[in-house]
Coordinates of C-alpha atoms in Angstrom, one line a residue:
Chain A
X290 CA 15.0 -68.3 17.5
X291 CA 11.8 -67.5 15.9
X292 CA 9.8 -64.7 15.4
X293 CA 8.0 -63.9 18.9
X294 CA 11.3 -64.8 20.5
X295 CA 13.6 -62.4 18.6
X296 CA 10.7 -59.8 18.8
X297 CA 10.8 -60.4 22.7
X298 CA 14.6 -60.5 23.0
X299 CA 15.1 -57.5 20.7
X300 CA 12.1 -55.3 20.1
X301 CA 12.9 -52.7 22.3
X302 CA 16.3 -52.5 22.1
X303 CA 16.0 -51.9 18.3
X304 CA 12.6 -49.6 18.8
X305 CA 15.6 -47.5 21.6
X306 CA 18.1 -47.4 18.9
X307 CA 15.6 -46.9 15.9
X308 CA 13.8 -43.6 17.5
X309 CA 17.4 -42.5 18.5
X310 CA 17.9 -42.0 14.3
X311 CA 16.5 -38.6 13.6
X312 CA 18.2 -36.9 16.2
X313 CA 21.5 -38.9 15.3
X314 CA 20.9 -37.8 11.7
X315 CA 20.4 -33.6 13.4
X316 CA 23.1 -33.8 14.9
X317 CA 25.3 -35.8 12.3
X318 CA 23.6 -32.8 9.9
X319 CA 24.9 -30.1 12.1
X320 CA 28.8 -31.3 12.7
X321 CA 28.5 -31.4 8.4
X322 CA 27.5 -28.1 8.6
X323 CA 24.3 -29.2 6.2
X324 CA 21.1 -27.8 8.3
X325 CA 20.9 -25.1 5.9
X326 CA 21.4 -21.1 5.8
X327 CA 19.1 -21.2 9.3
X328 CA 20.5 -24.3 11.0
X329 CA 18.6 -23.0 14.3
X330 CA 15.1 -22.8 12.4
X331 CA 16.0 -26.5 10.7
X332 CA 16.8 -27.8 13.7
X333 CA 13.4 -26.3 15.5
X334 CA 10.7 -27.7 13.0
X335 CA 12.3 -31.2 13.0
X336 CA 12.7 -31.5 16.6
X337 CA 9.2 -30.2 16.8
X338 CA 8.2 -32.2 14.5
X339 CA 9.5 -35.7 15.2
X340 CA 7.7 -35.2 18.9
X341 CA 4.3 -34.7 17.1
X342 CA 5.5 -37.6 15.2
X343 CA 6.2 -39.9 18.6
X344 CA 3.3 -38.8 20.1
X345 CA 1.1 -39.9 17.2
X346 CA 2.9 -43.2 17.6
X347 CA 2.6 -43.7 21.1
X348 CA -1.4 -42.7 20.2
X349 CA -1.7 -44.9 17.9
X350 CA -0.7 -48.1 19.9
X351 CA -3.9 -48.5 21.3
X352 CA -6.0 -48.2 17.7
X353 CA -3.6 -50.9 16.2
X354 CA -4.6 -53.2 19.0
X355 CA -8.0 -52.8 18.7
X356 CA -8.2 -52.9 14.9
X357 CA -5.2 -55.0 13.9
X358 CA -5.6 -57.0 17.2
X359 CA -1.8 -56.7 16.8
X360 CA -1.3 -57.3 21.3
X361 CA 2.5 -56.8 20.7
X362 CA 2.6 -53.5 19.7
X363 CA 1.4 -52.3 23.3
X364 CA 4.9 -53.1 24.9
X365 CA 6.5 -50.3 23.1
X366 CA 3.8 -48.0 24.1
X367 CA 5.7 -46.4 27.0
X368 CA 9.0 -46.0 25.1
X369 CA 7.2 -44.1 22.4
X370 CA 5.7 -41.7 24.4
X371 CA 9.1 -41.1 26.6
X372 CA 10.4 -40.5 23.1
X373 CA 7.7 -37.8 21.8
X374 CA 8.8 -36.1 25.3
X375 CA 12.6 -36.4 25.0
X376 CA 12.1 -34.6 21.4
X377 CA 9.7 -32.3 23.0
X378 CA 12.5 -31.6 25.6
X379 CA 15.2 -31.1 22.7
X380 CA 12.8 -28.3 21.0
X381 CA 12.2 -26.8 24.0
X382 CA 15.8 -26.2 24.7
X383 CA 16.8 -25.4 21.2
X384 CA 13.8 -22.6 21.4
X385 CA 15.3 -21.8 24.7
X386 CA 18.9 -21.3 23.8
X387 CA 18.8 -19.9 20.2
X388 CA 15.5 -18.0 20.2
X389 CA 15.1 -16.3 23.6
X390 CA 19.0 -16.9 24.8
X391 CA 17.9 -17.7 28.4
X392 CA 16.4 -14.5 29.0
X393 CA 13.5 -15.1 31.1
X394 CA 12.2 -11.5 30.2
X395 CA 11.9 -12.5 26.6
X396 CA 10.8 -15.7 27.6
X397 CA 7.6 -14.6 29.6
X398 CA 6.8 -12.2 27.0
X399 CA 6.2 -14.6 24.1
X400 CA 3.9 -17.0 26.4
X401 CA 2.0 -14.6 27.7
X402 CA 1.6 -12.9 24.3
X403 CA 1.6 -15.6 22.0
X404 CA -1.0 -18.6 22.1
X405 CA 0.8 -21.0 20.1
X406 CA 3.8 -20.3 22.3
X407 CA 1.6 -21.0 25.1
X408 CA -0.4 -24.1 23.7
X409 CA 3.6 -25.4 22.9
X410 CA 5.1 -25.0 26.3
X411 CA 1.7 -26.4 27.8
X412 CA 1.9 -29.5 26.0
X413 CA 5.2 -30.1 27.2
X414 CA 4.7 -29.3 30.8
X415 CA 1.9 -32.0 30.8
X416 CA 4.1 -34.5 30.0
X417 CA 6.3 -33.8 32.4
X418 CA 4.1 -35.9 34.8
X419 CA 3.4 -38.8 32.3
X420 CA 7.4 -39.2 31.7
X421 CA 8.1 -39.2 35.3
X422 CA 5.2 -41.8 36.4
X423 CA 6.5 -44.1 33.3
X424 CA 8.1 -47.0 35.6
X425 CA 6.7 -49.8 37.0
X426 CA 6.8 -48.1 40.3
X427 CA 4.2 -45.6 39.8
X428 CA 1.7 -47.6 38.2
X429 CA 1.8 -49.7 40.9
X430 CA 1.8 -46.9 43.2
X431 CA -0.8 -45.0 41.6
X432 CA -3.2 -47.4 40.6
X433 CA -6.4 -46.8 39.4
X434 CA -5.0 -42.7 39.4
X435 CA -2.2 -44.0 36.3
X436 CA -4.5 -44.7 34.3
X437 CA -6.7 -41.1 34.5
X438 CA -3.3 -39.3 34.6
X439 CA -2.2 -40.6 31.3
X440 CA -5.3 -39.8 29.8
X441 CA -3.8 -36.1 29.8
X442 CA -2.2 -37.5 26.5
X443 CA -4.8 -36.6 24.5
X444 CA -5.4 -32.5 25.7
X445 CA -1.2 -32.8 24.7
X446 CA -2.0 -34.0 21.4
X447 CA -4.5 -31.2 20.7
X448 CA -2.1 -28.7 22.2
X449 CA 0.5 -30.5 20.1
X450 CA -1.3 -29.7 17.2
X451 CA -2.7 -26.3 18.0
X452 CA 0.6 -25.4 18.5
X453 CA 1.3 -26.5 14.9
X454 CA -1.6 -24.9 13.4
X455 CA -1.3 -21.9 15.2
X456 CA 2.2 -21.4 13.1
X457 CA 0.5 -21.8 9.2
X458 CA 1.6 -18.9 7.2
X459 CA 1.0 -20.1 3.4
X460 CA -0.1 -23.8 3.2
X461 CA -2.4 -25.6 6.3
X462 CA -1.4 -29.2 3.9
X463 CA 1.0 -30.7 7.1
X464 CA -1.2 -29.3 9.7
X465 CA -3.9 -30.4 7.9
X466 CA -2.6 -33.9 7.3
X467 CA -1.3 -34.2 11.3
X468 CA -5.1 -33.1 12.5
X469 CA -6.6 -35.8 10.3
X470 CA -4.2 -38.8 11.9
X471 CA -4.7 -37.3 15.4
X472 CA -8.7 -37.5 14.4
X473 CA -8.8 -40.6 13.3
X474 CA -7.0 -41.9 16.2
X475 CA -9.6 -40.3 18.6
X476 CA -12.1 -41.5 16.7
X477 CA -11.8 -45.4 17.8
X478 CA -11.8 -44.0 21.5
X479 CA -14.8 -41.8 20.7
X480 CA -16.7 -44.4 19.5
X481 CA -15.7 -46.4 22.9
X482 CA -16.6 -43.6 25.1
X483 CA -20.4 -43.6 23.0
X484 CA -21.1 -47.2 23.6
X485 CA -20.6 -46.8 26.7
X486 CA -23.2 -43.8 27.1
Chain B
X74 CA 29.0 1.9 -11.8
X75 CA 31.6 1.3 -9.1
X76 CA 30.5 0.5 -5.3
X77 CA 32.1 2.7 -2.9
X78 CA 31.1 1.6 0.2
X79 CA 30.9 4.1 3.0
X80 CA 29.5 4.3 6.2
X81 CA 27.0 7.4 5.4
X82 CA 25.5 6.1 2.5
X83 CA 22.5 4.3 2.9
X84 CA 23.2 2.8 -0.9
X85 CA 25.7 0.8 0.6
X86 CA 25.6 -0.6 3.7
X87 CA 29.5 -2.2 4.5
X88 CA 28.0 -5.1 6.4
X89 CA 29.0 -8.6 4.9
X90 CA 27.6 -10.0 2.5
X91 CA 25.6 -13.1 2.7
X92 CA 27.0 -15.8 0.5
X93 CA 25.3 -16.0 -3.0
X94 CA 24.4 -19.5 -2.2
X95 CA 22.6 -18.8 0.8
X96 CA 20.9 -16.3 -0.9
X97 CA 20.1 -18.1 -3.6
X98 CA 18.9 -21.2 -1.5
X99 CA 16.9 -19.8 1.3
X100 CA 13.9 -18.1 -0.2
X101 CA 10.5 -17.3 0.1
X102 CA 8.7 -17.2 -2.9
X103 CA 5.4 -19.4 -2.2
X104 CA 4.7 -19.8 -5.9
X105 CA 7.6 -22.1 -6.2
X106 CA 6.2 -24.1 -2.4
X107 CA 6.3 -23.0 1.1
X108 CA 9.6 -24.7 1.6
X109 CA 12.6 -22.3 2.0
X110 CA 14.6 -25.1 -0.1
X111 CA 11.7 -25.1 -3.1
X112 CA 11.9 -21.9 -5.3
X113 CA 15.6 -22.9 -5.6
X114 CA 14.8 -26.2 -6.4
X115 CA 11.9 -25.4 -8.7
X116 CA 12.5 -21.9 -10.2
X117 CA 14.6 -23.1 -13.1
X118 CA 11.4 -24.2 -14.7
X119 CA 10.6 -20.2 -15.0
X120 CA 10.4 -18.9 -18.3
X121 CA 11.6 -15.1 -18.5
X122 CA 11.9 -14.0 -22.0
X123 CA 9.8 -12.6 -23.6
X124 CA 8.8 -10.8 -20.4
X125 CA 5.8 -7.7 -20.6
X126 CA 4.4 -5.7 -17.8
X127 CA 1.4 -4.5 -18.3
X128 CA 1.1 -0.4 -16.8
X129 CA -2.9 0.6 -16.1
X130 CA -4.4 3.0 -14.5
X131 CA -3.8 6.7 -13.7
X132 CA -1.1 7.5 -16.2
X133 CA -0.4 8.9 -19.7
X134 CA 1.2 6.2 -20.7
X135 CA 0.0 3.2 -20.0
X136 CA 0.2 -0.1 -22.4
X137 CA 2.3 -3.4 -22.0
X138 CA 6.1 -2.6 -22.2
X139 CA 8.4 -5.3 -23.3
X140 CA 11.0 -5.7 -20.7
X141 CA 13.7 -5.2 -23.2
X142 CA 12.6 -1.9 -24.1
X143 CA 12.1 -0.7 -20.3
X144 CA 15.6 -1.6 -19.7
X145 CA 16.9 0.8 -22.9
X146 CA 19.1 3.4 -21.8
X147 CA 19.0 2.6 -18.1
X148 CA 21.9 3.2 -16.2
X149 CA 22.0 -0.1 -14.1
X150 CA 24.1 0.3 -10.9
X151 CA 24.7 -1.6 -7.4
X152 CA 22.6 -1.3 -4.2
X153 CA 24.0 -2.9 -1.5
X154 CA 20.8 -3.1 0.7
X155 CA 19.9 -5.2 4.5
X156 CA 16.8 -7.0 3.4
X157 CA 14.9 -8.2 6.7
X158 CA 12.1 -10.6 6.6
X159 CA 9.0 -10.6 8.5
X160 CA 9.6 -14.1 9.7
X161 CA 12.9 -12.5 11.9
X162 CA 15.7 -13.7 9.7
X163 CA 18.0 -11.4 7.8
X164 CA 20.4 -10.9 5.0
X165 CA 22.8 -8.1 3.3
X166 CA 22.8 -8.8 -0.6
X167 CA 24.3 -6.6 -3.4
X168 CA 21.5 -6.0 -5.8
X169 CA 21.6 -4.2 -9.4
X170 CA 19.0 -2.4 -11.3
X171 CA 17.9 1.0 -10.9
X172 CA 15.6 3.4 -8.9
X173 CA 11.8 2.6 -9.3
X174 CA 11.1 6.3 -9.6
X175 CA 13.4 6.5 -13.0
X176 CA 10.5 4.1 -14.6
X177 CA 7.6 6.0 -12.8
X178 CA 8.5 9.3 -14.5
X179 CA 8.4 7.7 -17.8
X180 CA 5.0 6.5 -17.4
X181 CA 3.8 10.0 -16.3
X182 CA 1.6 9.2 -13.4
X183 CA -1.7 11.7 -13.4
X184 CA -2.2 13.5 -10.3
X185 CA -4.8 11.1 -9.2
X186 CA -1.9 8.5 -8.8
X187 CA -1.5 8.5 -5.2
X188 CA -1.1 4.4 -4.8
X189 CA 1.1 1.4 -6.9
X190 CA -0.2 -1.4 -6.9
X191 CA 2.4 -4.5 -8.1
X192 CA 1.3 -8.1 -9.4
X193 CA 3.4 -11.2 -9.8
X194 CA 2.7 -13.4 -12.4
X195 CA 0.6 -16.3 -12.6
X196 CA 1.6 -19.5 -14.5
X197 CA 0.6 -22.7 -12.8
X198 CA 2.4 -24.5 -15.3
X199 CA 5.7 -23.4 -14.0
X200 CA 4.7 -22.4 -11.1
X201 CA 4.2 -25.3 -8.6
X202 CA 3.0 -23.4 -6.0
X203 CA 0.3 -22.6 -7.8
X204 CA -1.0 -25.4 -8.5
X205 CA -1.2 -26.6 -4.7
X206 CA -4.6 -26.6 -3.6
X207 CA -3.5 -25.9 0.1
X208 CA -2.2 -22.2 -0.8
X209 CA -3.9 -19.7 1.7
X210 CA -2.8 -17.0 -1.3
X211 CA -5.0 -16.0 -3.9
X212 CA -3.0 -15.5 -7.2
X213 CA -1.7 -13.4 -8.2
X214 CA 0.3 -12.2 -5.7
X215 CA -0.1 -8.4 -4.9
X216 CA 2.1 -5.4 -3.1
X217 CA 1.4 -2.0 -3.2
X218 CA 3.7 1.2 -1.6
X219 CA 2.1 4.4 -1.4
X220 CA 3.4 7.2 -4.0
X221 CA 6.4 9.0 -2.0
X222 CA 7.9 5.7 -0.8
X223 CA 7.7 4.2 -4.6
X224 CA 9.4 7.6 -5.2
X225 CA 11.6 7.5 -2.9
X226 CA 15.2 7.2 -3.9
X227 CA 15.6 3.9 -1.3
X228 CA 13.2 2.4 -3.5
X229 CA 14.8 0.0 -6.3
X230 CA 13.9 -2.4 -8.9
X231 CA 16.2 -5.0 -9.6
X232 CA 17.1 -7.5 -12.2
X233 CA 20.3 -8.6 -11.0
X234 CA 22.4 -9.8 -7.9
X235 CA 26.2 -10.5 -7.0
X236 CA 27.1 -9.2 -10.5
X237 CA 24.5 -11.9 -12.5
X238 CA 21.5 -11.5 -14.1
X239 CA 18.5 -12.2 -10.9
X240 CA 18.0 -16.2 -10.9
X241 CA 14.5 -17.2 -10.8
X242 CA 14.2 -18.0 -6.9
X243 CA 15.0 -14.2 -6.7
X244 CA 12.2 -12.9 -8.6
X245 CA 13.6 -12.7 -12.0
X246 CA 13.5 -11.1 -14.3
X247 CA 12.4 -8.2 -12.7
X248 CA 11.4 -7.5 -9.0
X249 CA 10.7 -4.5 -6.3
X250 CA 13.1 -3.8 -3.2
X251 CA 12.0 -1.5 -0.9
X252 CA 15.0 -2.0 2.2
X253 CA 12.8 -0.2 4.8
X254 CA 10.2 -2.5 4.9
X255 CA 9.7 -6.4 5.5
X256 CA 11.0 -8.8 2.8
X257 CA 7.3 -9.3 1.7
X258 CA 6.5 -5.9 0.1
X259 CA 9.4 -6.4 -1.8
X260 CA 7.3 -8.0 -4.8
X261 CA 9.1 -10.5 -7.2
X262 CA 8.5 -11.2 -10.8
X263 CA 6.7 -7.9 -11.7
X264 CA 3.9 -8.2 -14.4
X265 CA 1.8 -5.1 -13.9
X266 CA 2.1 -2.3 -12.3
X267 CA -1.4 0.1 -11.8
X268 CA -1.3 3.3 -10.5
X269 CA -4.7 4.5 -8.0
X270 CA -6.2 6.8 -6.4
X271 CA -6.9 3.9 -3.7
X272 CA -4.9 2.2 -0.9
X273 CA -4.6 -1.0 -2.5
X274 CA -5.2 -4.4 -1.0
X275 CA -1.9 -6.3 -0.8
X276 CA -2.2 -10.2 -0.3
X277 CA -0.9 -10.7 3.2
X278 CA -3.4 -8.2 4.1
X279 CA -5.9 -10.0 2.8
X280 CA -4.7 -13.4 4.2
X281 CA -4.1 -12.4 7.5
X282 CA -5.2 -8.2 8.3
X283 CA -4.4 -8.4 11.4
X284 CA -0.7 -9.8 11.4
X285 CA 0.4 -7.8 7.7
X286 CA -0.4 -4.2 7.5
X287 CA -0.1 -2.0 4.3
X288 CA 2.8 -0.3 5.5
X289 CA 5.0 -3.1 6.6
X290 CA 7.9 -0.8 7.9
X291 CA 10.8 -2.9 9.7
X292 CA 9.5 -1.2 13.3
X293 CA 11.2 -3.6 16.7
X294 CA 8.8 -1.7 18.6
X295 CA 5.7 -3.6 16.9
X296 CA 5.5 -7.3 17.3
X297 CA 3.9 -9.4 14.6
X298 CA 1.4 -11.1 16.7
X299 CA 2.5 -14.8 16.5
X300 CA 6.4 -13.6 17.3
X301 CA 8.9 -10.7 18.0
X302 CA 10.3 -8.6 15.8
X303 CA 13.0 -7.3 18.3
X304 CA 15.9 -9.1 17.1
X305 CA 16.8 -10.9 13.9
X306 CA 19.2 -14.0 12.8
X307 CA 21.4 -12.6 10.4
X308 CA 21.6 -15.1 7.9
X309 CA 23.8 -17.5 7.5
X310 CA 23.4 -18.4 11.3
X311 CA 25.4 -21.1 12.8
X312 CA 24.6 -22.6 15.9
X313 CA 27.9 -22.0 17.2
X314 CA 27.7 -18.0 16.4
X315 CA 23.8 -17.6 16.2
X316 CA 24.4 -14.1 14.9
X317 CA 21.0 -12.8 16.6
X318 CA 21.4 -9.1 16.6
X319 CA 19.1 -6.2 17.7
X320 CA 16.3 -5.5 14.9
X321 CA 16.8 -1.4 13.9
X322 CA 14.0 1.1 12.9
X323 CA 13.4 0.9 9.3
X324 CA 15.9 -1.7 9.0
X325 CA 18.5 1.3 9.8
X326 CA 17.4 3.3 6.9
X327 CA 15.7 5.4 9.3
X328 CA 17.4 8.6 8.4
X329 CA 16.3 8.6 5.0
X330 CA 12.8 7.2 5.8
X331 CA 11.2 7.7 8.5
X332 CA 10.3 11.5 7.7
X333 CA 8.1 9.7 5.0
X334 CA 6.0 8.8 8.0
X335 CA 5.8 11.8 9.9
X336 CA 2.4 12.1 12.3
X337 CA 1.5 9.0 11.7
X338 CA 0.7 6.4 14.2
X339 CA 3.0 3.4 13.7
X340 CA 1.2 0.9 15.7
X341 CA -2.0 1.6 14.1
X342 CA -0.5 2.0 10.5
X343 CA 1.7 -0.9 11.0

């Protein structure tokens, strides 16, 4: 079996079980009892942050292509992104159980009065519809439409990041660092969107 | 001196104790990184003797004071004390030291000291924080309580914990705790201490004015503006028992406090 044929037998399989690793190492963290004196706050900023992560992946398939003409990578596109949602998903609950405890009083107060709240929950409800039309059956059924629909990933990423930024107390390094990546990976599409004007 | 816990004295609150390790491994002092892991991690490097704090402004005494000498013939005892932080966790530690007042008196503030103004000190080179060029804090770090509440009784400087001498990630040698307020006023590391005539400008204010006030009383009823200050997770939390519990006024030390603020509007002064 060479190369191309092991990468096309077991690329995705490995990428499923690879992205499964941080929240295997959470959880393996938590039954220790090693998240730290705050295991809900832990648990919050690295769920949070391995979705920013994913989505930067799943952003970054496209760039790779075009730079690295690397034409594999694109098959693992759609896994990434479910991934940066199922984290998304994970921080959303954890901020649901632990923070507001399910009550939909508290819970409507802090997105109506706090923006990076808002700008948080937003992203995630965007992806809702890009994680549901991620089968073959809605691209075919949507056509053209798929492809405008998905473009939503990039108001997500901004959101992502506001969302982030929003939250800097004493050091704007990470956020800092995360905007530069997401920039940089807008930049090749910018540049697309200009030749073409 | 002997604790004697009781439920009417606000020196000792009969809550549990946090553990010494997660008090000692969960902190926020940024000039050791932002991390709540790093000032544990990186604090050893802190160099506290000799130690001086320098005392300015409207007093009869002012001058640098070796910390040896401050600590002559002071009667160090235990505070048992709820510190809350700003960021909505919380924690019940036994602290030892001494009321802030006892050193004020000696200084013999004029009557023009109507402010304290605290500083932390700078030294990049054991100070890692400090050297980061991402810090939204300008050093040194600053805190400032009005007269009455640096007078008041509540109000304690400590240089111990748990029955030790203060490890560095708690603001040895010598640092402020003032229980009524957020963690942040409670200045660590003290270097100088200047008595004003002027409200002084603390660094949080000057970071982020609308978000830290002056004041910084422990107040549910006023919500920092990027989160709630309604309840707390009294620290150490396990996801099992979150241990979220309602956030009281003045941290609970309302009794003894809150006539310090009398008339005043709390959401304006906040």
């Amino acid at each position: 079996m060479d190369l191309r044929q092991f990468e096309r037998r077991l690329g995705k399989p490995l990428l499923f079980i690879v992205s499964l690793i941080p929240l295997g190492m959470l959880v393996w963290a938590a039954l220790q009892n090693q998240l730290g004196t705050d295991p809900v706050k832990t648990l919050i900023l690295e769920t949070g942050e391995w979705a920013l992560r994913f989505l930067i992946l799943t952003l970054a398939v496209s760039p790779l292509k075009a730079w690295f003409a690397w034409t594999v990578v694109i098959r693992y596109r759609r896994m990434l992104g479910l991934y940066a949602w199922f984290y998304a998903s994970i921080h959303l609950l954890i901020v649901l159980t632990y923070l507001f405890g399910w009550d939909w009083v508290i819970a409507k107060e802090e997105l109506a009065e706090r923006p990076y709240i808002f700008v948080g929950f937003a992203a995630w409800l965007l992806m809702v519809p890009l994680g549901l039309t991620s089968n073959n059956y809605a691209i075919r059924k949507l056509k053209k439409n798929w492809k405008s629909l998905h473009k939503l990933i990039y108001l997500i990423a901004v959101l992502a990041w506001l969302h982030l930024a929003w939250q800097i107390r004493a050091s704007y390094l990470e956020a800092l660092v995360y905007g530069l990546i997401i920039f940089c990976l807008f930049f090749q599409r910018l540049k697309k969107v200009y030749k073409r004007c | 001196k002997p604790v004697s816990p009781s439920a009417d004295n606000p020196f000792y609150t009969s809550e549990d104790l946090t553990p010494f390790q997660d008090a000692t491994h969960y902190n926020n002092f940024y000039e050791f990184g932002t991390d709540k892991t790093d000032p544990a991690r990186y604090a050893g490097s802190l160099s506290t003797s000799p130690w001086s704090i320098a005392v300015e402004g409207e007093v009869a005494k002012p001058g640098t004071y070796h910390l040896e000498d401050l600590l002559k013939g002071v009667d160090i005892e235990e505070r048992i004390y709820r510190l809350r932080c700003v960021e909505a966790w919380s924690m019940v530690i036994p602290w030892l030291g001494f009321p802030l007042a006892d050193l004020i008196k000696r200084f013999e503030p004029t009557l023009n000291a109507r402010y304290i103004e605290f500083e932390t000190l700078v030294r990049p080179a054991e100070m890692k924080g400090q050297r980061s060029r991402f810090s939204t804090i300008d050093w040194p770090y600053r805190e400032g309580l009005r007269m009455d509440e640096a007078m008041h009784p509540l109000t304690f400087l400590s240089v111990g914990a748990y029955g030790k001498e203060l490890l560095g990630q708690n603001g040895a040698p010598i640092r402020l705790i003032v229980p009524w307020k957020y963690g942040f006023k409670s200045i660590k590391s003290i270097v100088k201490i200047r008595f004003t005539d002027q409200q002084p400008q603390t660094s949080w204010q000057g970071i982020a004015p609308n978000e830290y006030g002056f004041y910084a009383n422990v107040n549910p009823d006023v919500d920092h503006p990027r989160w709630s200050q309604r309840y707390e997770r009294r620290l150490p939390s396990s996801l099992l028992k979150p241990s979220r519990i309602k956030t009281q006024m003045f941290n609970g030390y309302a009794d003894q406090v809150a006539s310090l603020y009398k008339g005043m509007n709390l959401r304006r002064f906040y």
